[in-house]
Each structure stands twice: as structure tokens, then as C-alpha cells.
PDB file of C-alpha atoms in Angstrom:
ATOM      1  CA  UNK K   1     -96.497 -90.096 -13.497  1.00 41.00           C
ATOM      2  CA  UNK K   2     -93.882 -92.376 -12.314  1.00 49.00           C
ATOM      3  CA  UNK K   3     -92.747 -95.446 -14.304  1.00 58.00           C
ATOM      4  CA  UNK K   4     -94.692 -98.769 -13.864  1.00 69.00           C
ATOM      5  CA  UNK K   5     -92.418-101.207 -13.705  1.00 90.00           C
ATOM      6  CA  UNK K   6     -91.775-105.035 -12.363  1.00 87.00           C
ATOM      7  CA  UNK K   7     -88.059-105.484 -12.552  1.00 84.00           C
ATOM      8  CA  UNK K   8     -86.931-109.172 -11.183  1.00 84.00           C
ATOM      9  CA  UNK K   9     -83.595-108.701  -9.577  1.00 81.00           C
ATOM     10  CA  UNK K  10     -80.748-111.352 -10.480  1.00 67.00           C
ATOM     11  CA  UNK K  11     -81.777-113.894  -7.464  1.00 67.00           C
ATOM     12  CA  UNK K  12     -78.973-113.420  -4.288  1.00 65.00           C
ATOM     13  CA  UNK K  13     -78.086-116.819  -2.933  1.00 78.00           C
ATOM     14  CA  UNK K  14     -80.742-118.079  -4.729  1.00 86.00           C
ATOM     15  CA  UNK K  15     -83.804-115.667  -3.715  1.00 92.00           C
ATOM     16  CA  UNK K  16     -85.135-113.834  -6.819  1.00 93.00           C
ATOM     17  CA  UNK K  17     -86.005-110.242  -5.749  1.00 94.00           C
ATOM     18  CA  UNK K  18     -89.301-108.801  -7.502  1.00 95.00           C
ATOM     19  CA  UNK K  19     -88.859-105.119  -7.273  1.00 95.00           C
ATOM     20  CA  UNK K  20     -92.125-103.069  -8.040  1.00 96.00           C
ATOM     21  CA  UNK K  21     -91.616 -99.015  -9.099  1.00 95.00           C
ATOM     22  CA  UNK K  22     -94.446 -96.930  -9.514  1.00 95.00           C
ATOM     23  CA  UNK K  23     -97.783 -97.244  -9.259  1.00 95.00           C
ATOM     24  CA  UNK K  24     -99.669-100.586 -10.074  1.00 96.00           C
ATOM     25  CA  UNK K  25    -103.759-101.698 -10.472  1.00 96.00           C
ATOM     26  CA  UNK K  26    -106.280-103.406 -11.940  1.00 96.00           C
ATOM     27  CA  UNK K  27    -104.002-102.818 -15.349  1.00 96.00           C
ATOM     28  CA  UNK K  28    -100.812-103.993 -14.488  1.00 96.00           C
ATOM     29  CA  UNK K  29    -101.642-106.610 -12.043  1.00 96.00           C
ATOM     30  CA  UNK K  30    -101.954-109.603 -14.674  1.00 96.00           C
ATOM     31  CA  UNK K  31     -97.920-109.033 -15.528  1.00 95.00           C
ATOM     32  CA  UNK K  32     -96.850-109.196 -11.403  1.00 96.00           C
ATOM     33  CA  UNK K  33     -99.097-112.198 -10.850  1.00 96.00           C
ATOM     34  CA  UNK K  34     -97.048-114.221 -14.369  1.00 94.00           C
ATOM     35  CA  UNK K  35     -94.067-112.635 -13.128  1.00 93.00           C
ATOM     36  CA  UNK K  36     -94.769-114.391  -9.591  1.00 94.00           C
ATOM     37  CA  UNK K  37     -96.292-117.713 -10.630  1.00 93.00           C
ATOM     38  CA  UNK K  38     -93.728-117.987 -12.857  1.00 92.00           C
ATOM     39  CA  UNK K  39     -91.391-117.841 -10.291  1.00 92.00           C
ATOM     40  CA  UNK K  40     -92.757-119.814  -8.099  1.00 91.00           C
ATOM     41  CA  UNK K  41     -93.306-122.690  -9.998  1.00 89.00           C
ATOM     42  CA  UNK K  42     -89.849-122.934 -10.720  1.00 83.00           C
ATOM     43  CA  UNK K  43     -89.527-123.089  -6.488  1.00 84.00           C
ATOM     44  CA  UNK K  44     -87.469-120.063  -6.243  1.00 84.00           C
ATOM     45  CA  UNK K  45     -88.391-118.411  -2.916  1.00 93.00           C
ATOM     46  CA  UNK K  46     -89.688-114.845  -3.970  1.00 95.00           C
ATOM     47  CA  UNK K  47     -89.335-111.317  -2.283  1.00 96.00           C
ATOM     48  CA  UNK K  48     -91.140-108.470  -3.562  1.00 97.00           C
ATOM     49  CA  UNK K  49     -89.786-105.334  -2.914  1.00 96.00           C
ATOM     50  CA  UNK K  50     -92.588-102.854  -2.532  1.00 96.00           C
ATOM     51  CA  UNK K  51     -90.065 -99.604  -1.352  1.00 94.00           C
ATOM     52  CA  UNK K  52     -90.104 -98.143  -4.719  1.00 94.00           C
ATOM     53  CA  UNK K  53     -93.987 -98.871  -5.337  1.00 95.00           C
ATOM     54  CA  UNK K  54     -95.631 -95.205  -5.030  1.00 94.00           C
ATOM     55  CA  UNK K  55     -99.347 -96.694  -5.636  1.00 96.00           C
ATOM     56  CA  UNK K  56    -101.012-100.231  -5.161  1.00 96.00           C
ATOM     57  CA  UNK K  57    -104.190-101.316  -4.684  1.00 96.00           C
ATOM     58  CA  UNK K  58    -106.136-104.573  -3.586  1.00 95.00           C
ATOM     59  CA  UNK K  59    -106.017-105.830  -7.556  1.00 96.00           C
ATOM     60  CA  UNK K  60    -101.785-106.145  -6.452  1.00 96.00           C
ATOM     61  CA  UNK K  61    -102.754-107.196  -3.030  1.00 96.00           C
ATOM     62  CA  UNK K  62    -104.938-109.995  -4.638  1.00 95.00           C
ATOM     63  CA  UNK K  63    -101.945-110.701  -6.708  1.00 97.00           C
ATOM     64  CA  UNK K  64     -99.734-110.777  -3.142  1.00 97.00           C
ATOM     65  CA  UNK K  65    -102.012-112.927  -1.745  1.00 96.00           C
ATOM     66  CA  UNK K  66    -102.535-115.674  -4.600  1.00 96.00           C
ATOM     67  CA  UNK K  67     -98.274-115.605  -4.489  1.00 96.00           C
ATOM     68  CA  UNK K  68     -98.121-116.329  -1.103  1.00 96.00           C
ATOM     69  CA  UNK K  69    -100.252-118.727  -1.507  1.00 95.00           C
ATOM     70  CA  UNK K  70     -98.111-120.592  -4.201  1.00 94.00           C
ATOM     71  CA  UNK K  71     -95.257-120.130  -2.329  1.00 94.00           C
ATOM     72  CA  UNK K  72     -96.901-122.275   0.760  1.00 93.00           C
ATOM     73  CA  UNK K  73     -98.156-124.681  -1.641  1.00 91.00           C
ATOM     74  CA  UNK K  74     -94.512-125.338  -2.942  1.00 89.00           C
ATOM     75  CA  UNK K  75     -92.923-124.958   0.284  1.00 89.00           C
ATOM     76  CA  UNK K  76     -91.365-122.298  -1.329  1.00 91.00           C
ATOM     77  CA  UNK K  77     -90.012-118.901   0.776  1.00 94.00           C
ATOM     78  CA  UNK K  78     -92.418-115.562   0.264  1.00 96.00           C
ATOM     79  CA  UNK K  79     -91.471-112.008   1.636  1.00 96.00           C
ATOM     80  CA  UNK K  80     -92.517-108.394   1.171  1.00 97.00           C
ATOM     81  CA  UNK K  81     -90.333-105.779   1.718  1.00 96.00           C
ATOM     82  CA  UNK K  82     -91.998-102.064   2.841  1.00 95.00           C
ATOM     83  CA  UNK K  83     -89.797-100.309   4.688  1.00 86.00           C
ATOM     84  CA  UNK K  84     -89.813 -96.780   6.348  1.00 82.00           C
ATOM     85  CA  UNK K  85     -89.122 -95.494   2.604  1.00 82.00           C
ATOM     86  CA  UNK K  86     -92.195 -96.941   1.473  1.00 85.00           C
ATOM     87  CA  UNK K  87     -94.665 -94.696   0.709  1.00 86.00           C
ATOM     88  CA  UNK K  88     -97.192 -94.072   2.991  1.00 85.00           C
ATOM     89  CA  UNK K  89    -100.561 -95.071   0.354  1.00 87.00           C
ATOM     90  CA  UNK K  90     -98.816 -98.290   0.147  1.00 93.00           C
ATOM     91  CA  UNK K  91     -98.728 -99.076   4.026  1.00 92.00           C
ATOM     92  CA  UNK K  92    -101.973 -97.785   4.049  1.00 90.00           C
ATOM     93  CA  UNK K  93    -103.693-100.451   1.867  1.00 93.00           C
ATOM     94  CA  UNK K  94    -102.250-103.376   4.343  1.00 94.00           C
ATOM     95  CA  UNK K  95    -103.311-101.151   7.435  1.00 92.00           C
ATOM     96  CA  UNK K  96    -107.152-100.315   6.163  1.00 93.00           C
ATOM     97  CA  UNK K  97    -107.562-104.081   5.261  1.00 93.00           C
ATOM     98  CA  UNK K  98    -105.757-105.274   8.022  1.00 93.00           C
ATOM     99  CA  UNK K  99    -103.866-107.738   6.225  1.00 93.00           C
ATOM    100  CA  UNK K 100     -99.896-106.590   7.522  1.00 92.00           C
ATOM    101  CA  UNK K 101    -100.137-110.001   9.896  1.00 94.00           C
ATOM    102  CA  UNK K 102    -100.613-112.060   6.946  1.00 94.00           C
ATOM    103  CA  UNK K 103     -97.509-111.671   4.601  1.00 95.00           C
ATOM    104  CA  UNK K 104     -93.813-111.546   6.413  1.00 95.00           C
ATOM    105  CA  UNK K 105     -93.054-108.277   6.229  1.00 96.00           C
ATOM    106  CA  UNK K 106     -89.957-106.748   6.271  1.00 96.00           C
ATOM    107  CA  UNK K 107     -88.188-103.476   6.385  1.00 94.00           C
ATOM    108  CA  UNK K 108     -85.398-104.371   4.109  1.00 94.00           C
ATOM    109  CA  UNK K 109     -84.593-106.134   1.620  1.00 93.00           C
ATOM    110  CA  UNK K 110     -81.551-108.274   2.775  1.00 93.00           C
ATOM    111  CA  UNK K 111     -84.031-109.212   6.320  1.00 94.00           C
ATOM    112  CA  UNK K 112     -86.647-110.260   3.485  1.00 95.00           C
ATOM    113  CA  UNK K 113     -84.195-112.225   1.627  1.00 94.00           C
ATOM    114  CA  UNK K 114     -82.601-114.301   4.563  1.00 93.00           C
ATOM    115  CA  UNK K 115     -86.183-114.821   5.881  1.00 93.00           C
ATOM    116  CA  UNK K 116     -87.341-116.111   2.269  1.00 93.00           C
ATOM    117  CA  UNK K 117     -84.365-117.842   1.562  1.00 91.00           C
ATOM    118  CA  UNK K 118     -85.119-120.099   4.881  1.00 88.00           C
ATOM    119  CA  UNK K 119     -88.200-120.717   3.696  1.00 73.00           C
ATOM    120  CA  UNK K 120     -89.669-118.038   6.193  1.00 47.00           C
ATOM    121  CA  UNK K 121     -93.249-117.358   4.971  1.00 48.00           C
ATOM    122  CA  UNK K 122     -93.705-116.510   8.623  1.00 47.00           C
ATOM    123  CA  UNK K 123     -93.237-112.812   8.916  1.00 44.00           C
TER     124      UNK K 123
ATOM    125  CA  UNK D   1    -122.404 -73.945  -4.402  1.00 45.00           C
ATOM    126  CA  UNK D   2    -123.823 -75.139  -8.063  1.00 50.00           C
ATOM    127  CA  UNK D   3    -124.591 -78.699  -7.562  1.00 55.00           C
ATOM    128  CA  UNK D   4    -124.591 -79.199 -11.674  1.00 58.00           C
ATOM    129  CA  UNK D   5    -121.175 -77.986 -11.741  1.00 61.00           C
ATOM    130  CA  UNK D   6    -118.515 -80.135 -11.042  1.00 67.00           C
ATOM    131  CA  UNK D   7    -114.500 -79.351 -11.029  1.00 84.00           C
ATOM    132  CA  UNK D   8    -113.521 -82.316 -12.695  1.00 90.00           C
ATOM    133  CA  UNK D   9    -115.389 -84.301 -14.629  1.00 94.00           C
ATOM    134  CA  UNK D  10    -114.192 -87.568 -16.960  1.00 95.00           C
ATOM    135  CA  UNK D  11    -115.543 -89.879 -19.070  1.00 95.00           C
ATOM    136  CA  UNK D  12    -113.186 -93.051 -20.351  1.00 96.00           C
ATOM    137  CA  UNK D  13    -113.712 -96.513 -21.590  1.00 95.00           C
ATOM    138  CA  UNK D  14    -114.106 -98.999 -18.959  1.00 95.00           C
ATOM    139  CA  UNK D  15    -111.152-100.116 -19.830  1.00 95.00           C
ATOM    140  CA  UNK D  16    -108.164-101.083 -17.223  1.00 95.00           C
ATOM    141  CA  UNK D  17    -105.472 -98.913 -18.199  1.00 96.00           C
ATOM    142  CA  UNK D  18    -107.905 -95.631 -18.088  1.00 97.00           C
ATOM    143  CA  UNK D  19    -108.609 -96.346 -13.877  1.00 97.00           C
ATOM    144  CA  UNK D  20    -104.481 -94.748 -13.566  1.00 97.00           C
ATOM    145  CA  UNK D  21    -106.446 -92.018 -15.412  1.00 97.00           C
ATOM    146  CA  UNK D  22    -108.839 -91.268 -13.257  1.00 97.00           C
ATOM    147  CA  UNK D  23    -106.707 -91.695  -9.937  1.00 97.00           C
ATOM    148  CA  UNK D  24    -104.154 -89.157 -11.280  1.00 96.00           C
ATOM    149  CA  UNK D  25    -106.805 -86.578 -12.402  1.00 95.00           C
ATOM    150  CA  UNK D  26    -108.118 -86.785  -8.690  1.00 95.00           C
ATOM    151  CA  UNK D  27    -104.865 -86.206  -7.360  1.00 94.00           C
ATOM    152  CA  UNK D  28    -104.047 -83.617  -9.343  1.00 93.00           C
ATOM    153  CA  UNK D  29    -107.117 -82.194  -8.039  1.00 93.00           C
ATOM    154  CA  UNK D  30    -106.430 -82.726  -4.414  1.00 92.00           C
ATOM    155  CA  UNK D  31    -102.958 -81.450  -4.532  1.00 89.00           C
ATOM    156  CA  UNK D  32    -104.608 -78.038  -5.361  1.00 89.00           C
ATOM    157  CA  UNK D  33    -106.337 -78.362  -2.514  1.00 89.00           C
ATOM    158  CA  UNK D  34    -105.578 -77.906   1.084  1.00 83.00           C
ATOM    159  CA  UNK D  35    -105.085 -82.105   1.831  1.00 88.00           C
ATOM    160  CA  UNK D  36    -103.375 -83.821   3.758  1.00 89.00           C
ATOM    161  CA  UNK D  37    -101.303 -87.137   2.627  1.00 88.00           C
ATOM    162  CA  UNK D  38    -103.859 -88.946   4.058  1.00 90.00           C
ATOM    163  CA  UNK D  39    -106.464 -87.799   2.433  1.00 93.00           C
ATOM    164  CA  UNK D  40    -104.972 -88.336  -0.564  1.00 93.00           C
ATOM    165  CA  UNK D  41    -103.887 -91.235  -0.268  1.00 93.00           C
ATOM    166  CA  UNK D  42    -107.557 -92.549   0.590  1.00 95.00           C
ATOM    167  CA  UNK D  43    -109.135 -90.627  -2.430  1.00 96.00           C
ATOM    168  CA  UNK D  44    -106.673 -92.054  -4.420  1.00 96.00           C
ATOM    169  CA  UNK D  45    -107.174 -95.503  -3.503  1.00 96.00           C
ATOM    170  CA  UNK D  46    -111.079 -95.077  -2.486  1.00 97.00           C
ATOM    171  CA  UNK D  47    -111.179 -94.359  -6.355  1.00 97.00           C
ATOM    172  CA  UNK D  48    -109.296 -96.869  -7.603  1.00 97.00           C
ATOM    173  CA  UNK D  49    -111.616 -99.161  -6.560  1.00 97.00           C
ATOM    174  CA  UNK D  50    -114.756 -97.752  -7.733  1.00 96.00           C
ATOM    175  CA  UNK D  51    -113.299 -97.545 -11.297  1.00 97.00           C
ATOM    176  CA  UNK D  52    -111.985-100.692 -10.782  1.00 96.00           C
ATOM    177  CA  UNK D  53    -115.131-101.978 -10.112  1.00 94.00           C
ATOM    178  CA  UNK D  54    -116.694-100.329 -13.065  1.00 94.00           C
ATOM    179  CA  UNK D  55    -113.868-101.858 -15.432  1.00 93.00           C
ATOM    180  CA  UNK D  56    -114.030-105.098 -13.622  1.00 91.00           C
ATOM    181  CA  UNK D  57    -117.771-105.685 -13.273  1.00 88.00           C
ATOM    182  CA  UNK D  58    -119.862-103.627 -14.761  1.00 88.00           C
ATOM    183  CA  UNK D  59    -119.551-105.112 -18.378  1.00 88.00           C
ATOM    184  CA  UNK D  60    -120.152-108.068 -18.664  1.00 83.00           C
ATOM    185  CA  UNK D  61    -120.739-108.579 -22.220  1.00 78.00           C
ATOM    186  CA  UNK D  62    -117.628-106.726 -23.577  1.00 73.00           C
ATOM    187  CA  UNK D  63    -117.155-103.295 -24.134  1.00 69.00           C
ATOM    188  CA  UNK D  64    -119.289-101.670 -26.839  1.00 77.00           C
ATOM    189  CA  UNK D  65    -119.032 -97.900 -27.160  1.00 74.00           C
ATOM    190  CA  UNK D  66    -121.263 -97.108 -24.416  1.00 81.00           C
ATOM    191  CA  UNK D  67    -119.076 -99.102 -22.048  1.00 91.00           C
ATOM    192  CA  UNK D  68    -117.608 -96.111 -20.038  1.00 93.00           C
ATOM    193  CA  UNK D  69    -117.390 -94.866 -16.786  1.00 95.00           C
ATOM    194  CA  UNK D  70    -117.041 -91.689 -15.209  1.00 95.00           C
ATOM    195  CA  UNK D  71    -115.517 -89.661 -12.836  1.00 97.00           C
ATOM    196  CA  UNK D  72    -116.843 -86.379 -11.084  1.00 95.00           C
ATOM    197  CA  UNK D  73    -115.340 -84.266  -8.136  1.00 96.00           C
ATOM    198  CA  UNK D  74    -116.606 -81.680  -6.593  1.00 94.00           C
ATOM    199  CA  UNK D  75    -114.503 -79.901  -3.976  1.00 93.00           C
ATOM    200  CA  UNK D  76    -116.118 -77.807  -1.464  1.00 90.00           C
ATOM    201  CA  UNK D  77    -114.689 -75.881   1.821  1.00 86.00           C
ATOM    202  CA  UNK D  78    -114.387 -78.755   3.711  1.00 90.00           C
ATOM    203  CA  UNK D  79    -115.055 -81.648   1.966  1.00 94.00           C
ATOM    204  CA  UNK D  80    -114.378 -83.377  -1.694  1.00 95.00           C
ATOM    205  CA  UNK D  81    -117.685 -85.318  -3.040  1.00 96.00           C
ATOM    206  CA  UNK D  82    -116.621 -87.688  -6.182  1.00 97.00           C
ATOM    207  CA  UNK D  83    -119.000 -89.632  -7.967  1.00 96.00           C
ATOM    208  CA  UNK D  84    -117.639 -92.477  -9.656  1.00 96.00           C
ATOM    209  CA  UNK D  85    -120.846 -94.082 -12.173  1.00 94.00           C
ATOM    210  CA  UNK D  86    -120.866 -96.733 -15.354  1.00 92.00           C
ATOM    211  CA  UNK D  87    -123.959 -97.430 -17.132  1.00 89.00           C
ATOM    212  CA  UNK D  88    -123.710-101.221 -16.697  1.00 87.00           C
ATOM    213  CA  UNK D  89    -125.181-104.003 -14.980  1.00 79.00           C
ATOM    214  CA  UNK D  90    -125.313-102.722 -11.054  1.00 67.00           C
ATOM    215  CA  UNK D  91    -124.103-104.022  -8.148  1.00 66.00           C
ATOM    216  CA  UNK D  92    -124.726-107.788  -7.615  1.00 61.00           C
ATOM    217  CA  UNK D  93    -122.976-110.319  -5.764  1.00 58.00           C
ATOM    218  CA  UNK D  94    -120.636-112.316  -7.766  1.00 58.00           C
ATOM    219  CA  UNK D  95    -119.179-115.567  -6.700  1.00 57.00           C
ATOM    220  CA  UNK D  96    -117.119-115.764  -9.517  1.00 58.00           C
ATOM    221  CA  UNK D  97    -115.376-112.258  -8.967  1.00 60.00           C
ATOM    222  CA  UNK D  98    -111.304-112.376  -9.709  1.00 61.00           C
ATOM    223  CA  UNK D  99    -110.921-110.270  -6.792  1.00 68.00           C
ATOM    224  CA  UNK D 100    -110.713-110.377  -3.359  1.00 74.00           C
ATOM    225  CA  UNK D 101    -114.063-108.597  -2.964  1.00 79.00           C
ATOM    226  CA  UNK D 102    -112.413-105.746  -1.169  1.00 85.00           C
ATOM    227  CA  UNK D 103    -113.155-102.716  -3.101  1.00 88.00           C
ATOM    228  CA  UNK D 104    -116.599-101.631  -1.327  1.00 89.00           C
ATOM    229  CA  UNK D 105    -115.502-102.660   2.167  1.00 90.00           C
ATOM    230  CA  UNK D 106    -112.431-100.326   1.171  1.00 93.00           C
ATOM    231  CA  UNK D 107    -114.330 -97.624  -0.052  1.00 95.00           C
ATOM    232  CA  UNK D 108    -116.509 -97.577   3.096  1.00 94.00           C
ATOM    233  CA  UNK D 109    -113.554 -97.463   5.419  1.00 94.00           C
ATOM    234  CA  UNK D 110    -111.602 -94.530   3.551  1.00 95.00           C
ATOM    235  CA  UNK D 111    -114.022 -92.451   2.669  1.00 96.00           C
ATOM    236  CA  UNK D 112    -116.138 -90.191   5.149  1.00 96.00           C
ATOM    237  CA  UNK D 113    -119.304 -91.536   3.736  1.00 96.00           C
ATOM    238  CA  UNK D 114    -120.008 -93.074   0.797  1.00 96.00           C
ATOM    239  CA  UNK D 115    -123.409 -94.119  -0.836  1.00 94.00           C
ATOM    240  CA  UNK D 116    -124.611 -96.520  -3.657  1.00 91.00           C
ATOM    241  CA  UNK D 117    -127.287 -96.092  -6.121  1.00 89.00           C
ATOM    242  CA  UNK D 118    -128.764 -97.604  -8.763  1.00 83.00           C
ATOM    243  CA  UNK D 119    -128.220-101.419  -9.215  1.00 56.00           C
ATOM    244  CA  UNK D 120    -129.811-102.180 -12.214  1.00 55.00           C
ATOM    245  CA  UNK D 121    -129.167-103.304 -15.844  1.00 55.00           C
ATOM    246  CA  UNK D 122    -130.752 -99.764 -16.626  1.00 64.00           C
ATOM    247  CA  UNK D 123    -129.546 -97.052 -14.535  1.00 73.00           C
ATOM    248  CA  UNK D 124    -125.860 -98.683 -13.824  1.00 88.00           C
ATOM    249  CA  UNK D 125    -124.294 -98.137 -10.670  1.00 91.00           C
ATOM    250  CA  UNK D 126    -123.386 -94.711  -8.928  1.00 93.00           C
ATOM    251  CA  UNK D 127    -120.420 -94.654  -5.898  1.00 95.00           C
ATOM    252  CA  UNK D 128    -120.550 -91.098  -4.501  1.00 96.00           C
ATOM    253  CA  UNK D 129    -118.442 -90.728  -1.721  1.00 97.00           C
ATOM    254  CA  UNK D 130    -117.088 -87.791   0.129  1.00 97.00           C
ATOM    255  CA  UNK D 131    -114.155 -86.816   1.932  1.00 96.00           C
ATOM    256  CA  UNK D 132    -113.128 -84.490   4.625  1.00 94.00           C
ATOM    257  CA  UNK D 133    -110.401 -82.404   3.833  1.00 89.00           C
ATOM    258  CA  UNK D 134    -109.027 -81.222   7.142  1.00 81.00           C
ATOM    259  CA  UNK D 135    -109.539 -85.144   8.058  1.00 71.00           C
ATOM    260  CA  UNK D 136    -106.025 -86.047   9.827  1.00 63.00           C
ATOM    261  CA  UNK D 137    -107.131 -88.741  11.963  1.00 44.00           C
ATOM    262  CA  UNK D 138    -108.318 -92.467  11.511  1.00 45.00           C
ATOM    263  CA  UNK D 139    -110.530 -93.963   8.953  1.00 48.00           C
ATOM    264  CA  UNK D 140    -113.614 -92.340   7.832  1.00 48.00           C
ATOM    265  CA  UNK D 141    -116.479 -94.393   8.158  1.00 46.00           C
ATOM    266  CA  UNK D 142    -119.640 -95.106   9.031  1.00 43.00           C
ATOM    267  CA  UNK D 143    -122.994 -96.952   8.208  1.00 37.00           C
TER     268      UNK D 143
END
């Protein structure tokens, strides 16, 4: 089983990275959405980093959702990062629920963090 | 095939932490089987949600000790039936759901059919879906 774990990166130029190992549900989806909201309310734009996620399901994307959310509410920057090394249960969550044109997605992390950090909640 | 036997059967609190449980026992199951990443993938996350659902919804009161739900799979030459059931309240719409109200849609569109019974206080809910296991291509469902 790999690790669950929510690890916030020391923020780059001000972006604070969220990077999410493992798998994640129903049972560890109350610690991402504090770990976001907290975040947010201090108005630091937010990427999450989804590459190392193995597992998620629609508990997280709730939680993904609800943080973008924030982040528009605080005029605050919002990114996800799922890249070619993410695996493929994670992209397939966004593709059965069609919800990849709702979050700015990006394949890396540093095209996340530039986006986020100008306020780019348009993916 | 002996439809009383099942490969893998579990029975775990409806508690959050035991749904990784019950996703890891399927996949162990369908990695000993001729799948494809795909179909794993779905089964894994098609079950997710139906424990999910049982941990989420299905007690309302609090958990007493009969507050469980379990997990059968049954893999046959072609296809993989689960059965995912909790002996709570049944399937009702709820407004007031913390979710995004995704799981059943979800389960519909990844597994190759799926169907409901039960619904009440009484009997609980039952999710038994099946999958194809040569399925490469597209999303299962169906009506």
C-alpha cells in the first residue's frame, strides 16, 4: 500500500505547492480539504500536485472542487498538476465525470505554479 | 459456477478508513486476474464509491455493531460480479449529502452493468455490479 500523504511544499515565489502521494478517499479527504481552506484563507494561491497521487476518488474531487471554489471567492490562484506521470486511475476520475475543463490543469508543476501565481484559475 | 460461493468476501465497520480496505482486497483480486489497467482502475474506483456510500449514508444514527458493510467478488471467465451491501437505511435522496452526489452516476458509467436493490430501513441497500474483463475500450454502461 503506498503512503497517504499531504505534504505542503515550502510556497515558490509565493505559491504553496500541495503535493498528494498515495492513495486518498472518503478517509483522508477531511485533512486535504483543512489543509486547502487553510491555505486559502490566508490568500496564498494553491497548486496541488496530483503526480504522485496513485488513487483518488470523487470524496478528493469534492474536496478539489470546494478549493477552487475558495480560491475564486478570494481571488486567490488555484491549479492542479497531473501530468503524463500521473497515474492513469487518477486521470480517469476527471475523464468519467467530465470535469478536466473545470480546474486549470497542468502537466507540471512549475506551468501550475506561474499560472496560480497570476492568479490563473483559468486552466 | 457456485453462485453461493464467492472468491472474496469482507465484512468491516462502516467506517471510513476500512473503504482503502475493501478497494485493495479487490485489487489484489484483479491483479490475479487477466485485467487490464482499465479495468482496474474502474473496479477500484466503481468500489470506492459503493463503500463510500455505505460509510457515508447508510448510518445515519451512528455506528452500533451491526453497522457494517460488505464486500463480495466473484470472478468468472469473462467477467468480475462484486456486490457491495450495508444493512442500513437504503437509498434515498439526500439534499443534505456532503458529497457531490457522484458516486452512483460513477458507478453506472464504469461498470458494465450495475443494479440496486433493496432501499429500505430493513433490507439495506445492495450495489452489484459487474465488469468485463477483456473490456479495453470506453466506459461500460448502460440503462
Amino acid at each position: 500500500m503506498n503512503t497517504q500523504q499531504i505534504v505542503v511544499d515550502t510556497a515558490e515565489n509565493g505559491v504553496s505547492v500541495v503535493v498528494v502521494h498515495g492513495e486518498h478517499d472518503v478517509y483522508t479527504a477531511p485533512s486535504l480539504r483543512e489543509q486547502l481552506s487553510s491555505l486559502l484563507e490566508d490568500g496564498n494561491p494553491v497548486v496541488v500536485d496530483l503526480t504522485p497521487a496513485t488513487f483518488i476518488d470523487s470524496s478528493i474531487l469534492g474536496v478539489l472542487l470546494g478549493g477552487l471554489r475558495r480560491a475564486r471567492e478570494h481571488e486567490s490562484g488555484f491549479a492542479l498538476v497531473i501530468g503524463e506521470a500521473s497515474e492513469p486511475t487518477v486521470r480517469r476520475i476527471f475523464e468519467v465525470t467530465g470535469l478536466f475543463p473545470v480546474f486549470p490543469v497542468f502537466a507540471s508543476r512549475e506551468e501550475a505554479v506561474s499560472a496560480a501565481r497570476a492568479n490563473g484559475t483559468n486552466g | 459456477m457456485d453462485d453461493d460461493v464467492f472468491d472474496v468476501w469482507l465484512r468491516v465497520p462502516a467506517r471510513p478508513e476500512n473503504v482503502a480496505l475493501a478497494r485493495q482486497a479487490l485489487a489484489g483480486l484483479c491483479e490475479a486476474l487477466p485485467t487490464s489497467p482499465k479495468v482496474l482502475a474502474d473496479v477500484k474506483l466503481a468500489v470506492t464509491e459503493a463503500c463510500t456510500n455505505c460509510v457515508v449514508h447508510a448510518y445515519p444514527n451512528g455506528l452500533g455493531e451491526d453497522a457494517v458493510f460488505e464486500v463480495e467478488a466473484d470472478p468468472g471467465e469473462n467477467e468480475l460480479l462484486v456486490i457491495v451491501r450495508d444493512y442500513g437505511r437504503g437509498i434515498s435522496p439526500n439534499t443534505e449529502s456532503p458529497g457531490l452526489g457522484l458516486g452512483l452516476p460513477l458507478i453506472a458509467a464504469l461498470s458494465r452493468t450495475v443494479e440496486f436493490r433493496g432501499g429500505t430501513a430493513v433490507s439495506g441497500t445492495e450495489v452489484i455490479m459487474s465488469f468485463g474483463l477483456d473490456d479495453d475500450l470506453g466506459d461500460g454502461n448502460r440503462g
